Amino acid sequence: MSRAWLIAGLGVMLSACQMIGPDYQVPTDAAVQRKDIQGELAVAGKPVISAPVPADWWRLYKDPRLDQLVQQAMASNTDLRVAAANLSRARAQVDEAEAAGGWSGGVKMGAQRLQESGQAFLLPEKVPVANIADIGISASYQFDLWGTLQRGIEAAKANADATQAAADTARITLVADVVRAYTQVCAANEEREIAEHSLDLQSQSTTLIQRLRDAGRGDETQVTRSQTQFKSLRADLPRYEAARQAGLFRLSMLLAKPVEQLPAGTASCAELPKIAQLVPVGDGAALLKRRPDIRQAERRLAAATAGIGIATGELYPDISIGATIGTVGIIDDLGDPSTNRWGFGPSLSWKVPTNGARARIREAEANTQGALAHFDGVVLNAIRETQTGLAQYSALLQRRDALAEAEQSAKLAAEQTHRFFQAGRESFLADLQATRTYTDVTAQLAAANTQVAMSQIDLFLALGGGWESGRTNTSSASKP
């Protein structure tokens, strides 16, 4: 009879060896599964191509100084150090989850001088004082019959993957910030140089007008107006220096080093970084796989799904088998047969009633629904950011090209009007207005070039490229 009960019990336990809770897979109705957002991003008339986005997209600028800035930022940035620490913690949590259940054991040793109560043993007399020792070794094995522990491992691994994705997001954001700050420095120097050239032209014009006045061909009003234009242009110079300093301070923070220790020539960069090719953008399917924030949201959804199984496990008992061996008694008698003890057998722990367990299952299910909604939102936002970035980049390029043509026309008009003015065939006001128009359009063109460069950086950030570069160093640094 006892053998039959044992066989029956084993049969029940083996039949129950199944994973509780839903197995994770990306829902078929998730936004990431939509075919309409997985097509081509490059369309006719747009200044981009469908080639894959390079992992180290900043190298397309072919600027060794910029490459050096990015490399140094990857090695010392404080945000990446925080991300590495978070990743190390997440990996430790995976190790903790994998160590749960299975075999465990322990050793217990203790000694004390003991006075026991005689009445505790139904004795009328006093029990003698004795020196008692207790030595024991125990071992147990916890079965994961319902898969609760396995679901915990799944959740921990998914959370670790999400933490890795968050570190990748920090990495691409850092790269974009470094390129943006460097571009700001270069743009400020370039725009200041253009402004100083315009100031020099106005100075020459003012000098000429003063000579004409001295020769009786002009009046003081013309000189005053020209000087006013000169002072107005000069008043713009400090803001370029402020922008330059802000960019340098930003680089100093991103690289975690003083401005003086930035790569040589950084502060004096006077030409905007430019890409001598169409921007590669890939397609929608590649974008969805490449963006680390999408991967992070998907992994959070996987962890939330595993949480349903963890919560469901509270409805089932914990089953383990264990054994102990040891000796307990008077110290002088330890090891005698009368002091030895041992035992082995199964153990079942079951909380009945399971207070709140079903409510926690509903809570886990609601958490999964929220994670799915967040996942869908991240996907749709990634598409929006990319499409918006493409539209803005295209529009800014068109505006820049139009201003370049206008700048050439304004330059020609200013030169012609100035020659006519010198020959007495044009008024001073016409000459002043032509010069002002030229300097204004030149300044607008310089600002437009900066806007195009910044929009290009925003586009690469939206495309999600750059996290692959430097990941090995950060990942290895995060390992304990």
PDB file of C-alpha atoms in Angstrom, residues 23-276:
ATOM      1  CA  ASP A  23       4.508  32.247 -21.980  1.00  0.00           C
ATOM      2  CA  TYR A  24       5.808  35.541 -23.359  1.00  0.00           C
ATOM      3  CA  GLN A  25       5.689  36.502 -26.988  1.00  0.00           C
ATOM      4  CA  VAL A  26       5.230  39.888 -28.624  1.00  0.00           C
ATOM      5  CA  PRO A  27       1.457  40.359 -28.998  1.00  0.00           C
ATOM      6  CA  THR A  28       0.214  40.157 -32.570  1.00  0.00           C
ATOM      7  CA  ASP A  29      -1.717  43.407 -32.114  1.00  0.00           C
ATOM      8  CA  ALA A  30       1.296  45.352 -30.792  1.00  0.00           C
ATOM      9  CA  ALA A  31       2.195  48.479 -32.735  1.00  0.00           C
ATOM     10  CA  VAL A  32       5.627  47.062 -33.561  1.00  0.00           C
ATOM     11  CA  GLN A  33       3.930  44.383 -35.692  1.00  0.00           C
ATOM     12  CA  ARG A  34       2.269  46.916 -37.991  1.00  0.00           C
ATOM     13  CA  LYS A  35       3.453  46.595 -41.578  1.00  0.00           C
ATOM     14  CA  ASP A  36       2.807  50.229 -42.438  1.00  0.00           C
ATOM     15  CA  ILE A  37       5.613  51.441 -40.163  1.00  0.00           C
ATOM     16  CA  GLN A  38       8.209  48.933 -41.342  1.00  0.00           C
ATOM     17  CA  GLY A  39       8.644  50.278 -44.870  1.00  0.00           C
ATOM     18  CA  GLU A  40      11.108  52.684 -46.433  1.00  0.00           C
ATOM     19  CA  LEU A  41      11.963  55.907 -44.619  1.00  0.00           C
ATOM     20  CA  ALA A  42      13.671  57.510 -47.616  1.00  0.00           C
ATOM     21  CA  VAL A  43      11.270  58.827 -50.251  1.00  0.00           C
ATOM     22  CA  ALA A  44      11.779  60.637 -53.525  1.00  0.00           C
ATOM     23  CA  GLY A  45      12.848  64.210 -53.065  1.00  0.00           C
ATOM     24  CA  LYS A  46      14.268  63.688 -49.568  1.00  0.00           C
ATOM     25  CA  PRO A  47      18.026  64.274 -48.986  1.00  0.00           C
ATOM     26  CA  VAL A  48      18.536  60.767 -47.556  1.00  0.00           C
ATOM     27  CA  ILE A  49      19.149  57.222 -48.778  1.00  0.00           C
ATOM     28  CA  SER A  50      17.930  53.817 -47.593  1.00  0.00           C
ATOM     29  CA  ALA A  51      21.405  52.489 -46.794  1.00  0.00           C
ATOM     30  CA  PRO A  52      21.878  51.021 -43.284  1.00  0.00           C
ATOM     31  CA  VAL A  53      22.688  53.486 -40.523  1.00  0.00           C
ATOM     32  CA  PRO A  54      26.335  52.989 -39.499  1.00  0.00           C
ATOM     33  CA  ALA A  55      26.970  52.164 -35.857  1.00  0.00           C
ATOM     34  CA  ASP A  56      29.568  54.937 -35.616  1.00  0.00           C
ATOM     35  CA  TRP A  57      27.661  57.532 -37.643  1.00  0.00           C
ATOM     36  CA  TRP A  58      29.758  60.430 -36.344  1.00  0.00           C
ATOM     37  CA  ARG A  59      32.706  59.114 -38.373  1.00  0.00           C
ATOM     38  CA  LEU A  60      30.806  60.153 -41.500  1.00  0.00           C
ATOM     39  CA  TYR A  61      31.991  63.699 -40.692  1.00  0.00           C
ATOM     40  CA  LYS A  62      35.602  62.526 -41.194  1.00  0.00           C
ATOM     41  CA  ASP A  63      36.753  64.781 -38.354  1.00  0.00           C
ATOM     42  CA  PRO A  64      39.534  63.172 -36.251  1.00  0.00           C
ATOM     43  CA  ARG A  65      39.024  65.712 -33.462  1.00  0.00           C
ATOM     44  CA  LEU A  66      35.342  64.808 -33.202  1.00  0.00           C
ATOM     45  CA  ASP A  67      36.227  61.095 -33.170  1.00  0.00           C
ATOM     46  CA  GLN A  68      38.603  61.772 -30.295  1.00  0.00           C
ATOM     47  CA  LEU A  69      35.963  63.691 -28.341  1.00  0.00           C
ATOM     48  CA  VAL A  70      33.441  60.874 -28.699  1.00  0.00           C
ATOM     49  CA  GLN A  71      36.003  58.242 -27.711  1.00  0.00           C
ATOM     50  CA  GLN A  72      37.010  60.137 -24.582  1.00  0.00           C
ATOM     51  CA  ALA A  73      33.383  60.728 -23.611  1.00  0.00           C
ATOM     52  CA  MET A  74      32.658  57.005 -23.956  1.00  0.00           C
ATOM     53  CA  ALA A  75      35.482  56.282 -21.529  1.00  0.00           C
ATOM     54  CA  SER A  76      34.775  58.822 -18.799  1.00  0.00           C
ATOM     55  CA  ASN A  77      31.215  60.156 -18.973  1.00  0.00           C
ATOM     56  CA  THR A  78      29.409  60.050 -15.623  1.00  0.00           C
ATOM     57  CA  ASP A  79      26.048  59.024 -17.126  1.00  0.00           C
ATOM     58  CA  LEU A  80      27.659  55.953 -18.658  1.00  0.00           C
ATOM     59  CA  ARG A  81      29.225  55.113 -15.303  1.00  0.00           C
ATOM     60  CA  VAL A  82      25.781  55.248 -13.713  1.00  0.00           C
ATOM     61  CA  ALA A  83      24.417  53.046 -16.519  1.00  0.00           C
ATOM     62  CA  ALA A  84      27.263  50.560 -15.981  1.00  0.00           C
ATOM     63  CA  ALA A  85      26.506  50.385 -12.264  1.00  0.00           C
ATOM     64  CA  ASN A  86      22.811  49.812 -12.962  1.00  0.00           C
ATOM     65  CA  LEU A  87      23.682  47.039 -15.398  1.00  0.00           C
ATOM     66  CA  SER A  88      25.978  45.393 -12.868  1.00  0.00           C
ATOM     67  CA  ARG A  89      23.171  45.447 -10.311  1.00  0.00           C
ATOM     68  CA  ALA A  90      20.697  43.953 -12.803  1.00  0.00           C
ATOM     69  CA  ARG A  91      23.102  41.131 -13.629  1.00  0.00           C
ATOM     70  CA  ALA A  92      23.563  40.426  -9.923  1.00  0.00           C
ATOM     71  CA  GLN A  93      19.785  40.163  -9.618  1.00  0.00           C
ATOM     72  CA  VAL A  94      19.798  37.567 -12.407  1.00  0.00           C
ATOM     73  CA  ASP A  95      22.424  35.569 -10.509  1.00  0.00           C
ATOM     74  CA  GLU A  96      20.292  35.840  -7.366  1.00  0.00           C
ATOM     75  CA  ALA A  97      17.202  34.587  -9.220  1.00  0.00           C
ATOM     76  CA  GLU A  98      19.106  31.660 -10.736  1.00  0.00           C
ATOM     77  CA  ALA A  99      20.453  30.711  -7.306  1.00  0.00           C
ATOM     78  CA  ALA A 100      16.946  30.507  -5.804  1.00  0.00           C
ATOM     79  CA  GLY A 101      15.557  26.991  -5.294  1.00  0.00           C
ATOM     80  CA  GLY A 102      17.519  23.820  -5.983  1.00  0.00           C
ATOM     81  CA  TRP A 103      20.090  22.636  -3.476  1.00  0.00           C
ATOM     82  CA  SER A 104      20.873  24.453  -0.252  1.00  0.00           C
ATOM     83  CA  GLY A 105      22.578  23.407   2.938  1.00  0.00           C
ATOM     84  CA  GLY A 106      23.967  24.594   6.201  1.00  0.00           C
ATOM     85  CA  VAL A 107      26.035  23.786   9.249  1.00  0.00           C
ATOM     86  CA  LYS A 108      24.976  24.584  12.813  1.00  0.00           C
ATOM     87  CA  MET A 109      27.255  24.471  15.836  1.00  0.00           C
ATOM     88  CA  GLY A 110      26.535  25.705  19.329  1.00  0.00           C
ATOM     89  CA  ALA A 111      27.360  25.123  22.988  1.00  0.00           C
ATOM     90  CA  GLN A 112      25.879  26.404  26.211  1.00  0.00           C
ATOM     91  CA  ARG A 113      25.797  25.749  29.953  1.00  0.00           C
ATOM     92  CA  LEU A 114      22.167  24.836  30.499  1.00  0.00           C
ATOM     93  CA  GLN A 115      19.764  24.561  33.391  1.00  0.00           C
ATOM     94  CA  GLU A 116      16.592  22.884  32.158  1.00  0.00           C
ATOM     95  CA  SER A 117      13.256  22.990  33.987  1.00  0.00           C
ATOM     96  CA  GLY A 118      12.472  19.713  35.702  1.00  0.00           C
ATOM     97  CA  GLN A 119       8.730  20.215  35.405  1.00  0.00           C
ATOM     98  CA  ALA A 120       9.141  20.616  31.648  1.00  0.00           C
ATOM     99  CA  PHE A 121       9.968  16.894  31.717  1.00  0.00           C
ATOM    100  CA  LEU A 122       7.363  16.093  34.447  1.00  0.00           C
ATOM    101  CA  LEU A 123      10.094  15.630  37.027  1.00  0.00           C
ATOM    102  CA  PRO A 124       9.578  16.814  40.610  1.00  0.00           C
ATOM    103  CA  GLU A 125      13.296  17.324  41.275  1.00  0.00           C
ATOM    104  CA  LYS A 126      15.737  19.819  39.855  1.00  0.00           C
ATOM    105  CA  VAL A 127      17.559  18.809  36.681  1.00  0.00           C
ATOM    106  CA  PRO A 128      21.351  18.989  36.995  1.00  0.00           C
ATOM    107  CA  VAL A 129      23.188  21.796  35.244  1.00  0.00           C
ATOM    108  CA  ALA A 130      25.001  20.492  32.160  1.00  0.00           C
ATOM    109  CA  ASN A 131      27.270  21.685  29.355  1.00  0.00           C
ATOM    110  CA  ILE A 132      25.293  20.978  26.174  1.00  0.00           C
ATOM    111  CA  ALA A 133      26.536  21.108  22.594  1.00  0.00           C
ATOM    112  CA  ASP A 134      24.591  20.843  19.325  1.00  0.00           C
ATOM    113  CA  ILE A 135      26.282  20.116  15.990  1.00  0.00           C
ATOM    114  CA  GLY A 136      24.306  19.499  12.810  1.00  0.00           C
ATOM    115  CA  ILE A 137      24.507  19.450   9.049  1.00  0.00           C
ATOM    116  CA  SER A 138      21.425  19.937   6.874  1.00  0.00           C
ATOM    117  CA  ALA A 139      20.694  19.847   3.159  1.00  0.00           C
ATOM    118  CA  SER A 140      17.533  20.370   1.137  1.00  0.00           C
ATOM    119  CA  TYR A 141      16.331  20.599  -2.418  1.00  0.00           C
ATOM    120  CA  GLN A 142      13.434  22.847  -3.397  1.00  0.00           C
ATOM    121  CA  PHE A 143      11.443  21.682  -6.391  1.00  0.00           C
ATOM    122  CA  ASP A 144      10.176  24.199  -8.909  1.00  0.00           C
ATOM    123  CA  LEU A 145       7.199  22.080  -9.932  1.00  0.00           C
ATOM    124  CA  TRP A 146       5.065  25.019 -10.991  1.00  0.00           C
ATOM    125  CA  GLY A 147       7.780  27.079 -12.664  1.00  0.00           C
ATOM    126  CA  THR A 148       7.523  29.965 -10.210  1.00  0.00           C
ATOM    127  CA  LEU A 149      11.281  30.202  -9.809  1.00  0.00           C
ATOM    128  CA  GLN A 150      11.785  29.914 -13.565  1.00  0.00           C
ATOM    129  CA  ARG A 151       9.386  32.804 -14.085  1.00  0.00           C
ATOM    130  CA  GLY A 152      11.462  34.766 -11.596  1.00  0.00           C
ATOM    131  CA  ILE A 153      14.577  34.049 -13.656  1.00  0.00           C
ATOM    132  CA  GLU A 154      12.757  35.147 -16.817  1.00  0.00           C
ATOM    133  CA  ALA A 155      11.704  38.397 -15.163  1.00  0.00           C
ATOM    134  CA  ALA A 156      15.225  39.085 -13.879  1.00  0.00           C
ATOM    135  CA  LYS A 157      16.799  38.427 -17.277  1.00  0.00           C
ATOM    136  CA  ALA A 158      14.224  40.603 -19.028  1.00  0.00           C
ATOM    137  CA  ASN A 159      14.872  43.411 -16.560  1.00  0.00           C
ATOM    138  CA  ALA A 160      18.621  43.034 -17.119  1.00  0.00           C
ATOM    139  CA  ASP A 161      18.055  43.279 -20.872  1.00  0.00           C
ATOM    140  CA  ALA A 162      15.970  46.402 -20.302  1.00  0.00           C
ATOM    141  CA  THR A 163      18.757  47.879 -18.190  1.00  0.00           C
ATOM    142  CA  GLN A 164      21.222  47.128 -20.991  1.00  0.00           C
ATOM    143  CA  ALA A 165      18.895  48.909 -23.405  1.00  0.00           C
ATOM    144  CA  ALA A 166      18.744  51.888 -21.046  1.00  0.00           C
ATOM    145  CA  ALA A 167      22.545  51.973 -21.042  1.00  0.00           C
ATOM    146  CA  ASP A 168      22.487  51.903 -24.846  1.00  0.00           C
ATOM    147  CA  THR A 169      20.063  54.844 -24.808  1.00  0.00           C
ATOM    148  CA  ALA A 170      22.443  56.745 -22.559  1.00  0.00           C
ATOM    149  CA  ARG A 171      25.248  55.958 -24.998  1.00  0.00           C
ATOM    150  CA  ILE A 172      23.513  57.273 -28.136  1.00  0.00           C
ATOM    151  CA  THR A 173      22.327  60.339 -26.231  1.00  0.00           C
ATOM    152  CA  LEU A 174      25.883  60.995 -25.100  1.00  0.00           C
ATOM    153  CA  VAL A 175      27.234  60.712 -28.651  1.00  0.00           C
ATOM    154  CA  ALA A 176      24.607  63.131 -29.947  1.00  0.00           C
ATOM    155  CA  ASP A 177      25.320  65.562 -27.099  1.00  0.00           C
ATOM    156  CA  VAL A 178      29.063  65.503 -27.806  1.00  0.00           C
ATOM    157  CA  VAL A 179      28.585  66.093 -31.533  1.00  0.00           C
ATOM    158  CA  ARG A 180      26.020  68.818 -30.804  1.00  0.00           C
ATOM    159  CA  ALA A 181      28.294  70.630 -28.329  1.00  0.00           C
ATOM    160  CA  TYR A 182      31.265  70.419 -30.710  1.00  0.00           C
ATOM    161  CA  THR A 183      29.087  71.723 -33.534  1.00  0.00           C
ATOM    162  CA  GLN A 184      27.997  74.601 -31.307  1.00  0.00           C
ATOM    163  CA  VAL A 185      31.620  75.590 -30.725  1.00  0.00           C
ATOM    164  CA  CYS A 186      32.442  75.393 -34.434  1.00  0.00           C
ATOM    165  CA  ALA A 187      29.281  77.273 -35.405  1.00  0.00           C
ATOM    166  CA  ALA A 188      29.944  80.059 -32.916  1.00  0.00           C
ATOM    167  CA  ASN A 189      33.472  80.529 -34.241  1.00  0.00           C
ATOM    168  CA  GLU A 190      32.314  80.412 -37.851  1.00  0.00           C
ATOM    169  CA  GLU A 191      29.418  82.824 -37.324  1.00  0.00           C
ATOM    170  CA  ARG A 192      31.683  85.168 -35.377  1.00  0.00           C
ATOM    171  CA  GLU A 193      34.180  85.131 -38.246  1.00  0.00           C
ATOM    172  CA  ILE A 194      31.384  85.992 -40.693  1.00  0.00           C
ATOM    173  CA  ALA A 195      30.142  88.734 -38.382  1.00  0.00           C
ATOM    174  CA  GLU A 196      33.659  90.165 -38.090  1.00  0.00           C
ATOM    175  CA  HIS A 197      33.941  90.146 -41.895  1.00  0.00           C
ATOM    176  CA  SER A 198      30.630  91.996 -42.168  1.00  0.00           C
ATOM    177  CA  LEU A 199      31.882  94.397 -39.525  1.00  0.00           C
ATOM    178  CA  ASP A 200      35.053  94.970 -41.529  1.00  0.00           C
ATOM    179  CA  LEU A 201      33.002  95.701 -44.659  1.00  0.00           C
ATOM    180  CA  GLN A 202      30.898  98.182 -42.726  1.00  0.00           C
ATOM    181  CA  SER A 203      34.017  99.772 -41.294  1.00  0.00           C
ATOM    182  CA  GLN A 204      35.414 100.237 -44.788  1.00  0.00           C
ATOM    183  CA  SER A 205      32.108 101.725 -45.886  1.00  0.00           C
ATOM    184  CA  THR A 206      32.122 104.131 -42.945  1.00  0.00           C
ATOM    185  CA  THR A 207      35.678 105.209 -43.714  1.00  0.00           C
ATOM    186  CA  LEU A 208      34.771 105.830 -47.337  1.00  0.00           C
ATOM    187  CA  ILE A 209      31.724 107.906 -46.378  1.00  0.00           C
ATOM    188  CA  GLN A 210      33.832 109.986 -44.035  1.00  0.00           C
ATOM    189  CA  ARG A 211      36.257 110.712 -46.893  1.00  0.00           C
ATOM    190  CA  LEU A 212      33.389 111.670 -49.181  1.00  0.00           C
ATOM    191  CA  ARG A 213      32.053 113.963 -46.480  1.00  0.00           C
ATOM    192  CA  ASP A 214      35.464 115.568 -46.091  1.00  0.00           C
ATOM    193  CA  ALA A 215      35.565 116.029 -49.869  1.00  0.00           C
ATOM    194  CA  GLY A 216      32.187 117.743 -49.828  1.00  0.00           C
ATOM    195  CA  ARG A 217      30.280 114.878 -51.472  1.00  0.00           C
ATOM    196  CA  GLY A 218      28.436 113.758 -48.324  1.00  0.00           C
ATOM    197  CA  ASP A 219      27.049 115.016 -45.079  1.00  0.00           C
ATOM    198  CA  GLU A 220      27.285 114.158 -41.380  1.00  0.00           C
ATOM    199  CA  THR A 221      23.952 112.330 -41.393  1.00  0.00           C
ATOM    200  CA  GLN A 222      25.348 109.693 -43.793  1.00  0.00           C
ATOM    201  CA  VAL A 223      28.360 109.180 -41.542  1.00  0.00           C
ATOM    202  CA  THR A 224      26.158 108.811 -38.471  1.00  0.00           C
ATOM    203  CA  ARG A 225      23.949 106.246 -40.151  1.00  0.00           C
ATOM    204  CA  SER A 226      26.953 104.234 -41.280  1.00  0.00           C
ATOM    205  CA  GLN A 227      28.477 104.359 -37.795  1.00  0.00           C
ATOM    206  CA  THR A 228      25.159 103.217 -36.335  1.00  0.00           C
ATOM    207  CA  GLN A 229      25.154 100.192 -38.638  1.00  0.00           C
ATOM    208  CA  PHE A 230      28.760  99.462 -37.622  1.00  0.00           C
ATOM    209  CA  LYS A 231      27.920  99.607 -33.912  1.00  0.00           C
ATOM    210  CA  SER A 232      24.857  97.406 -34.431  1.00  0.00           C
ATOM    211  CA  LEU A 233      26.978  94.713 -36.079  1.00  0.00           C
ATOM    212  CA  ARG A 234      29.635  94.993 -33.361  1.00  0.00           C
ATOM    213  CA  ALA A 235      26.994  94.526 -30.654  1.00  0.00           C
ATOM    214  CA  ASP A 236      26.316  90.995 -31.957  1.00  0.00           C
ATOM    215  CA  LEU A 237      29.873  89.744 -31.384  1.00  0.00           C
ATOM    216  CA  PRO A 238      29.605  88.923 -27.633  1.00  0.00           C
ATOM    217  CA  ARG A 239      26.777  86.435 -28.162  1.00  0.00           C
ATOM    218  CA  TYR A 240      28.990  84.318 -30.407  1.00  0.00           C
ATOM    219  CA  GLU A 241      31.623  84.118 -27.694  1.00  0.00           C
ATOM    220  CA  ALA A 242      28.953  83.176 -25.157  1.00  0.00           C
ATOM    221  CA  ALA A 243      27.724  80.368 -27.425  1.00  0.00           C
ATOM    222  CA  ARG A 244      31.289  79.163 -27.904  1.00  0.00           C
ATOM    223  CA  GLN A 245      31.955  79.108 -24.171  1.00  0.00           C
ATOM    224  CA  ALA A 246      28.671  77.265 -23.521  1.00  0.00           C
ATOM    225  CA  GLY A 247      29.658  74.575 -26.014  1.00  0.00           C
ATOM    226  CA  LEU A 248      33.077  74.163 -24.419  1.00  0.00           C
ATOM    227  CA  PHE A 249      31.593  73.918 -20.936  1.00  0.00           C
ATOM    228  CA  ARG A 250      29.156  71.317 -22.228  1.00  0.00           C
ATOM    229  CA  LEU A 251      32.016  69.264 -23.668  1.00  0.00           C
ATOM    230  CA  SER A 252      33.915  69.625 -20.413  1.00  0.00           C
ATOM    231  CA  MET A 253      30.972  68.140 -18.516  1.00  0.00           C
ATOM    232  CA  LEU A 254      30.359  65.330 -21.022  1.00  0.00           C
ATOM    233  CA  LEU A 255      34.029  64.294 -21.040  1.00  0.00           C
ATOM    234  CA  ALA A 256      34.457  64.863 -17.284  1.00  0.00           C
ATOM    235  CA  LYS A 257      37.607  66.923 -17.747  1.00  0.00           C
ATOM    236  CA  PRO A 258      38.568  70.625 -17.654  1.00  0.00           C
ATOM    237  CA  VAL A 259      38.188  72.734 -20.784  1.00  0.00           C
ATOM    238  CA  GLU A 260      41.968  73.088 -20.919  1.00  0.00           C
ATOM    239  CA  GLN A 261      42.327  69.308 -21.312  1.00  0.00           C
ATOM    240  CA  LEU A 262      39.984  68.992 -24.287  1.00  0.00           C
ATOM    241  CA  PRO A 263      41.658  67.783 -27.513  1.00  0.00           C
ATOM    242  CA  ALA A 264      43.881  70.398 -29.140  1.00  0.00           C
ATOM    243  CA  GLY A 265      42.053  72.711 -31.503  1.00  0.00           C
ATOM    244  CA  THR A 266      38.591  72.085 -30.076  1.00  0.00           C
ATOM    245  CA  ALA A 267      38.112  75.660 -28.846  1.00  0.00           C
ATOM    246  CA  SER A 268      39.331  77.150 -32.139  1.00  0.00           C
ATOM    247  CA  CYS A 269      37.294  74.956 -34.502  1.00  0.00           C
ATOM    248  CA  ALA A 270      35.953  77.359 -37.128  1.00  0.00           C
ATOM    249  CA  GLU A 271      34.241  75.080 -39.655  1.00  0.00           C
ATOM    250  CA  LEU A 272      30.997  73.197 -39.144  1.00  0.00           C
ATOM    251  CA  PRO A 273      31.229  69.391 -39.304  1.00  0.00           C
ATOM    252  CA  LYS A 274      29.755  68.314 -42.641  1.00  0.00           C
ATOM    253  CA  ILE A 275      28.823  64.965 -44.173  1.00  0.00           C
ATOM    254  CA  ALA A 276      29.844  64.749 -47.807  1.00  0.00           C
TER     255      ALA A 276
END
